[in-house]
Tab-separated table of C-alpha atoms and ligand atoms in Angstrom:
chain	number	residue	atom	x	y	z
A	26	UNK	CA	9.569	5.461	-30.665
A	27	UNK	CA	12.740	3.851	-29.922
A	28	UNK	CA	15.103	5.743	-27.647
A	29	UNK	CA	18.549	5.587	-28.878
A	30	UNK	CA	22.265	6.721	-27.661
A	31	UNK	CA	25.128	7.892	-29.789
A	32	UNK	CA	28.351	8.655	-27.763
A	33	UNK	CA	32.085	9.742	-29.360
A	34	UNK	CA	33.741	6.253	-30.007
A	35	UNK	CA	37.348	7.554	-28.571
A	36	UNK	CA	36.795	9.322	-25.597
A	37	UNK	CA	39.407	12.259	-24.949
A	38	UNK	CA	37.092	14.009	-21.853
A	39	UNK	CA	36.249	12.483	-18.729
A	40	UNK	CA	32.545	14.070	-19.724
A	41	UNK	CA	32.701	12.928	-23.260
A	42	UNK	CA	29.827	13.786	-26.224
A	43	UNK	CA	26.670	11.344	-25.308
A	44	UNK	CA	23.361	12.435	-26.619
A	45	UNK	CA	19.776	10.419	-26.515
A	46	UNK	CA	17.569	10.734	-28.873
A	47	UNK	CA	13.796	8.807	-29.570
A	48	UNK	CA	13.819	7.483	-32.977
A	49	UNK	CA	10.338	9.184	-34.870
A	50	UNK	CA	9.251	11.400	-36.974
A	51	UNK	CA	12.339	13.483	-37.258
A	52	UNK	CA	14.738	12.058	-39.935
A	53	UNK	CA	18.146	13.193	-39.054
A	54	UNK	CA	19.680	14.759	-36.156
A	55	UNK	CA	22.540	17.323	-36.133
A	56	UNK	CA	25.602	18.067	-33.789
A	57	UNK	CA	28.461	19.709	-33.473
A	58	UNK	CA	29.815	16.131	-34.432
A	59	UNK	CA	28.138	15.729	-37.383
A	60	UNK	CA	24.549	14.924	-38.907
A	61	UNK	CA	23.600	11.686	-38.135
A	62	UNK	CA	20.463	9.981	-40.635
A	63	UNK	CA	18.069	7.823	-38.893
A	64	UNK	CA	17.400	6.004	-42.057
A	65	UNK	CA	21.725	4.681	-41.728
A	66	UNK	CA	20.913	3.565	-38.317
A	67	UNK	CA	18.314	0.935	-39.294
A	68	UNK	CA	20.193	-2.317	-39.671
A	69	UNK	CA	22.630	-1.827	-37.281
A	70	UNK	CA	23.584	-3.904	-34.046
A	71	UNK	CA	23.615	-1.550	-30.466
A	72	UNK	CA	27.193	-0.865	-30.428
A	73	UNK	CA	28.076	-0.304	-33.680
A	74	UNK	CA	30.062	2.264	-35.035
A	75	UNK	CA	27.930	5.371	-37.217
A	76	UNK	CA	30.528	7.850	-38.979
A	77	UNK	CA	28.964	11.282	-38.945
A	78	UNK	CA	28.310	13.325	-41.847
A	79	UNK	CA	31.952	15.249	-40.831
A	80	UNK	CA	33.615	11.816	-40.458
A	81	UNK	CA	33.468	11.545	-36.603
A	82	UNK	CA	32.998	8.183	-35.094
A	83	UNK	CA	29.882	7.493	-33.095
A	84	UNK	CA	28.898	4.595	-31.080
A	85	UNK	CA	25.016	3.921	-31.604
A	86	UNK	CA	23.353	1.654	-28.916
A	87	UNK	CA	20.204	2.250	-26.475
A	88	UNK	CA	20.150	4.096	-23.742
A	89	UNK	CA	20.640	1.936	-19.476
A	90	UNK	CA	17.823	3.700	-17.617
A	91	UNK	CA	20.343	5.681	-15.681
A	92	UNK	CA	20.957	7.294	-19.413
A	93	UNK	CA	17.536	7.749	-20.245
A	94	UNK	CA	16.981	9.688	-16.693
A	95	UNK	CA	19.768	11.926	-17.053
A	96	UNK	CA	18.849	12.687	-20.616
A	97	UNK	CA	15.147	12.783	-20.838
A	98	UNK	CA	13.319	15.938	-20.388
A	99	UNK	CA	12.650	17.250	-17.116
A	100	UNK	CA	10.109	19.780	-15.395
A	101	UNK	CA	12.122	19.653	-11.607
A	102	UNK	CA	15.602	18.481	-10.906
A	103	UNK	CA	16.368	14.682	-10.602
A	104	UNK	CA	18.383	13.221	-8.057
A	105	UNK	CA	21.285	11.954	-9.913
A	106	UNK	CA	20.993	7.805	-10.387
A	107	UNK	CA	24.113	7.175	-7.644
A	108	UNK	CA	21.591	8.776	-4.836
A	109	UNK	CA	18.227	6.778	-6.323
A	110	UNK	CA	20.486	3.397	-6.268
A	111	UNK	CA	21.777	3.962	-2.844
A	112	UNK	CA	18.175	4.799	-1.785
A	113	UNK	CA	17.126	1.777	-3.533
A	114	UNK	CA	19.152	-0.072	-1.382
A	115	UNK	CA	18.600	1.526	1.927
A	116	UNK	CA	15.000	0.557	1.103
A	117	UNK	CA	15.745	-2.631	-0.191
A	118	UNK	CA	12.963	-2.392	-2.311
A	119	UNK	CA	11.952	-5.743	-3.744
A	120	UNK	CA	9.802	-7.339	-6.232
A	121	UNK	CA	6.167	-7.390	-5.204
A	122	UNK	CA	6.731	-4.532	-2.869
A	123	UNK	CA	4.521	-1.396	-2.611
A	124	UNK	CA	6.407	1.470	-2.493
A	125	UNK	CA	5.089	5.176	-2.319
A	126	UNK	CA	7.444	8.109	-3.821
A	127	UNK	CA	6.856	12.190	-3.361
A	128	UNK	CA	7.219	14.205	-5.260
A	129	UNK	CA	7.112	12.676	-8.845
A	130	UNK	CA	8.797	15.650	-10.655
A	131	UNK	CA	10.269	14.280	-13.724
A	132	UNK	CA	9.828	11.096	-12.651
A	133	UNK	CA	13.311	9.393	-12.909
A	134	UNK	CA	13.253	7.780	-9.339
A	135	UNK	CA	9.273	6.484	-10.270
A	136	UNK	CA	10.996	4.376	-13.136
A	137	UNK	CA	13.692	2.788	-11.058
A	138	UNK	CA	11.718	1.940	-8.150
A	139	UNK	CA	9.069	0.766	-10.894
A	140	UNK	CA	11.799	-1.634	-11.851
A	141	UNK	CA	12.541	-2.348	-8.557
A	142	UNK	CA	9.240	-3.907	-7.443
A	143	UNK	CA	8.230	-5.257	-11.086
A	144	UNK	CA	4.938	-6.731	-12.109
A	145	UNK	CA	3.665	-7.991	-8.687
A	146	UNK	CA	4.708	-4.502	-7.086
A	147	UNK	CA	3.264	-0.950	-7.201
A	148	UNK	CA	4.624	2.200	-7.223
A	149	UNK	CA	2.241	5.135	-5.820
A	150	UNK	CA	3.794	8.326	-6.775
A	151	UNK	CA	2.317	11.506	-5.371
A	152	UNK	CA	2.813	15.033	-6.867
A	153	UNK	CA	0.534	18.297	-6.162
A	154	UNK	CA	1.714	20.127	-9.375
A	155	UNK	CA	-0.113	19.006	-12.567
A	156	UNK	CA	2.315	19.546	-15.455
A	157	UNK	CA	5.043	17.763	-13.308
A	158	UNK	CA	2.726	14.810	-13.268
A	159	UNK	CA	2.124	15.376	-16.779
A	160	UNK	CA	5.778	15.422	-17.507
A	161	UNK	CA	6.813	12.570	-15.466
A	162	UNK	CA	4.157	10.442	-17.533
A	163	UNK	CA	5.128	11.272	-20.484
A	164	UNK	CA	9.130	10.499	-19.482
A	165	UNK	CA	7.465	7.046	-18.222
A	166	UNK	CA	5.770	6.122	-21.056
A	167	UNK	CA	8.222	7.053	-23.393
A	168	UNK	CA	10.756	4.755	-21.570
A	169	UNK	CA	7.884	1.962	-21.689
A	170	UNK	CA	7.413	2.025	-25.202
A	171	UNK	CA	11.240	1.784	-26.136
A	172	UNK	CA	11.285	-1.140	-23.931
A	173	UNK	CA	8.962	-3.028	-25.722
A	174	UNK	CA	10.120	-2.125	-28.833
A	175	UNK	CA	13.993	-3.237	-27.966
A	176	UNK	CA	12.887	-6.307	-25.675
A	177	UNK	CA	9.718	-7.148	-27.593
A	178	UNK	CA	7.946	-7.824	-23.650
A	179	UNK	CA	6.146	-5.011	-21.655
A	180	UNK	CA	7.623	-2.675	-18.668
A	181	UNK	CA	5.354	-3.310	-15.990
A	182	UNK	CA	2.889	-0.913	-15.968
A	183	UNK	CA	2.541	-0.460	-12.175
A	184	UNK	CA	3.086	3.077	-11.168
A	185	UNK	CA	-0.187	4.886	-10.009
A	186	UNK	CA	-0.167	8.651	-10.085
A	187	UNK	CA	-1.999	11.137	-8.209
A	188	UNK	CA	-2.335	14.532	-8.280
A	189	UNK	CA	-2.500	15.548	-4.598
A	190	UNK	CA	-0.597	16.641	-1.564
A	191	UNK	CA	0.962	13.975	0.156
A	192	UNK	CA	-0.897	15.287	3.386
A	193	UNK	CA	-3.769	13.488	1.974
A	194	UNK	CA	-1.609	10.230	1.654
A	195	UNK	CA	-3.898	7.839	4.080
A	196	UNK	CA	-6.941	8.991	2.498
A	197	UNK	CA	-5.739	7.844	-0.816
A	198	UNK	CA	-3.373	4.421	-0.218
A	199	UNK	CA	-5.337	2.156	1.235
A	200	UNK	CA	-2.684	-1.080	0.979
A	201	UNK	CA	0.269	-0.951	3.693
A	202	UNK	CA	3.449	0.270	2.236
A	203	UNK	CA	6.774	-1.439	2.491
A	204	UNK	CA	9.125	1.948	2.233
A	205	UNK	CA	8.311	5.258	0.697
A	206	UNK	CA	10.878	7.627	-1.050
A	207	UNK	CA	10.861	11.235	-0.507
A	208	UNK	CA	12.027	13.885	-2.776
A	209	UNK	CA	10.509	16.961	-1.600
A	210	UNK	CA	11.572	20.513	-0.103
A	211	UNK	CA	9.606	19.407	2.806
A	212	UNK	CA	10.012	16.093	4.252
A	213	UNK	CA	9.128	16.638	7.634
A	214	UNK	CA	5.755	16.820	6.407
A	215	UNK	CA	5.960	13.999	3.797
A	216	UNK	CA	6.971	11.640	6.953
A	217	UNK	CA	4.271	12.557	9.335
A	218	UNK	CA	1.999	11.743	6.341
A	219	UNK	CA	3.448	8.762	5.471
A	220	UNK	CA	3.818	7.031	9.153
A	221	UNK	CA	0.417	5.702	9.529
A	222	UNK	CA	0.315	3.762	6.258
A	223	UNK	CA	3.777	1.935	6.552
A	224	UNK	CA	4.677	-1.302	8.019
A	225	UNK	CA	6.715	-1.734	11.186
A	226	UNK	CA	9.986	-2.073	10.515
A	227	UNK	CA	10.386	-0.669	7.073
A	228	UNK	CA	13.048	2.534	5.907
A	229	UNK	CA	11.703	5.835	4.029
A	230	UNK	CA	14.556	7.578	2.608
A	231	UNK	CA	14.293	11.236	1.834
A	232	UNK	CA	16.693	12.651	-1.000
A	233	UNK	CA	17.946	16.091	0.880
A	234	UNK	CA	19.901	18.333	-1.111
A	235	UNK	CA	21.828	20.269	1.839
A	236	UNK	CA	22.779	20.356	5.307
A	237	UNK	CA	20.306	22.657	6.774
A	238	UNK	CA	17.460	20.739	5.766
A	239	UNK	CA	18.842	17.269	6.578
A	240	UNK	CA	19.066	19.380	10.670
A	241	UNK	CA	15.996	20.688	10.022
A	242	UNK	CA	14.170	16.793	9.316
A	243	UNK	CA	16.113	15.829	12.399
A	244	UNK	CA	14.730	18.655	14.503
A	245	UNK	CA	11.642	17.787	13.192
A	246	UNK	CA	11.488	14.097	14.033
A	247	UNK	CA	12.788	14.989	17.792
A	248	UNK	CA	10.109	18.061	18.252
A	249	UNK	CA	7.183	15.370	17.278
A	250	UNK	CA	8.071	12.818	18.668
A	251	UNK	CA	7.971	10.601	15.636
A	252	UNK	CA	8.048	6.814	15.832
A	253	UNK	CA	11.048	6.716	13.670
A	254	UNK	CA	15.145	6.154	13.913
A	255	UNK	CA	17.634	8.279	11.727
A	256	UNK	CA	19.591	5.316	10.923
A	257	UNK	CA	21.650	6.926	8.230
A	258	UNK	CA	22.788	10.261	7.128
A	259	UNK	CA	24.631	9.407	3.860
A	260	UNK	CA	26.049	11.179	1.327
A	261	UNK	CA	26.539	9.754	-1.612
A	262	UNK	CA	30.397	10.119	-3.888
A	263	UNK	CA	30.815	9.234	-7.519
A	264	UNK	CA	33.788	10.138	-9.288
A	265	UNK	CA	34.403	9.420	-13.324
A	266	UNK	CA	38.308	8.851	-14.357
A	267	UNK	CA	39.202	8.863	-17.267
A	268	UNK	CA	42.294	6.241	-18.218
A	269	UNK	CA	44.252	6.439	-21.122
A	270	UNK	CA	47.829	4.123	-21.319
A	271	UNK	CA	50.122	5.401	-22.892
B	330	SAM	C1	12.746	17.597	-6.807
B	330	SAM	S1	11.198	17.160	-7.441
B	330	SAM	C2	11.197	15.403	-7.379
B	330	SAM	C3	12.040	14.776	-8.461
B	330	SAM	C4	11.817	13.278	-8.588
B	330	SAM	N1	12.343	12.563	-7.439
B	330	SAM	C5	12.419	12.697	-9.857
B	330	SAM	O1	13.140	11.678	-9.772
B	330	SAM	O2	12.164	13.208	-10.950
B	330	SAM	C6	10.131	17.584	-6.090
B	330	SAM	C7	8.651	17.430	-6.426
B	330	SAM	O3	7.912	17.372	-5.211
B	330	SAM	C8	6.649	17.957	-5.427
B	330	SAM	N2	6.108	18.279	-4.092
B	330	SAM	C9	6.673	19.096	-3.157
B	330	SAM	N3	5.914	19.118	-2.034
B	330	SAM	C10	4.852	18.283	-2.264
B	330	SAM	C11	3.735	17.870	-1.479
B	330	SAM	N4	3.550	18.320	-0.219
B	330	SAM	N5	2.850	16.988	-2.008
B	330	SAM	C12	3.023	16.525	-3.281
B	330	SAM	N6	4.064	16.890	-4.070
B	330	SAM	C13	4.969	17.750	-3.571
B	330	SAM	C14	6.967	19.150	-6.326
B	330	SAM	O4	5.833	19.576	-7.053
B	330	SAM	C15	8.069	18.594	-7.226
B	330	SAM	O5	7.553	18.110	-8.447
């Protein structure tokens, strides 16, 4: 149950070989680097080197959580971990907060701002589409179970899910929120539902994948009248290099 990591030891690519993989019932995995035997990995220290069954050197270790979201399986698209950290910040979520998130989709953002508020907070993740739920769960309790297995203590298990349009957000949170997180095609709607159940004073940060919807939330705001400021429009750069002296 263990998720686990093996990446190319010398790295000739800026996107270099880096695969994830849960440790079960399979026995052996194969790629185009070689088949690597479970049963050889038992033993081991994260880190160390595994030479494939064609001789290629692998680093085995466990996965960051920004690994195990890009990797896991996914039912909707993820926002990639530089935009949930930089929304993590412009929410300053902290421990003991209650945050709400829609949509759940694959769930990547639900573990980091589960993280984020730890075993005093709660997450309240909203998502109208069934299997996506489903999905997300599963991602979540996967990562949950390799925790404890690698840090022998439990995730916090503080993420409540419900199947339901955000629309019916009041009806279902009942505790004032201290930001909310919205991933969504439409977060003009997402906003209006959250507004009544958020304190004064606290950010919601929507994830917006192009221009003419980030105009669009604007318009939106201005046409209702919302209670709200656009403090930020932000859009978030992350560039890999790769650095090899000669
Ligand atoms: C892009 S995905 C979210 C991905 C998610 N942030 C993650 O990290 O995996 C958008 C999700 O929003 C959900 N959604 C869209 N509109 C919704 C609404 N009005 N109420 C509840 N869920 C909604 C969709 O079903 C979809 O799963």
């Amino acid at each position: 149950g263990e998720a686990i990591i093996a990446e190319l030891k010398e790295q000739k690519e800026v996107q270099h070989f880096c695969k994830m993989w849960i440790l079960g019932d399979k026995r052996k995995v194969n790629s185009k680097h070689g088949m690597i035997l479970f049963e050889d990995i038992i033993g081991k220290n994260p880190g160390d080197t595994y030479i494939t069954s064609t001789g290629t050197e692998m680093i085995i270790r466990r996965p960051s959580l920004e690994e195990f979201t890009l990797q896991m399986k996914k039912i909707a698209a993820i926002p990639h971990p530089k935009n949930n950290n930089t929304a993590l910040c412009l929410l300053d979520v902290s421990p003991g907060d209650w945050v709400l998130e829609c949509g759940t989709g694959s769930g990547a953002m639900t573990l980091f701002l589960s993280r984020a508020v730890g075993v005093t907070g709660r997450v309240i993740s909203f998502d109208s589409k069934e299997d996506h739920l489903n999905r997300a769960k599963r991602n979540y309790r996967l990562w949950m179970d390799s925790w404890k297995l690698s840090h022998e203590t439990d995730w916090p298990d503080n993420v409540t899910f419900h199947q339901a349009d955000v629309i019916n957000a009041t009806d279902k949170v009942k505790h004032l929120l201290d930001g909310a997180f919205l991933d969504m095609l439409t977060p003009n709607i997402g906003l209006r539902a959250v507004l009544p159940i958020i304190k004064p004073g606290k950010v919601i940060a929507c994830h917006i994948v192009n221009m003419t919807q980030v105009v669009d939330l604007v318009a939106s705001i201005l046409k209702h009248q919302l209670p709200v400021v656009v403090e930020q429009v932000l859009e978030v750069e992350h560039r890999n290099w790769l650095v090899t002296p000669a």
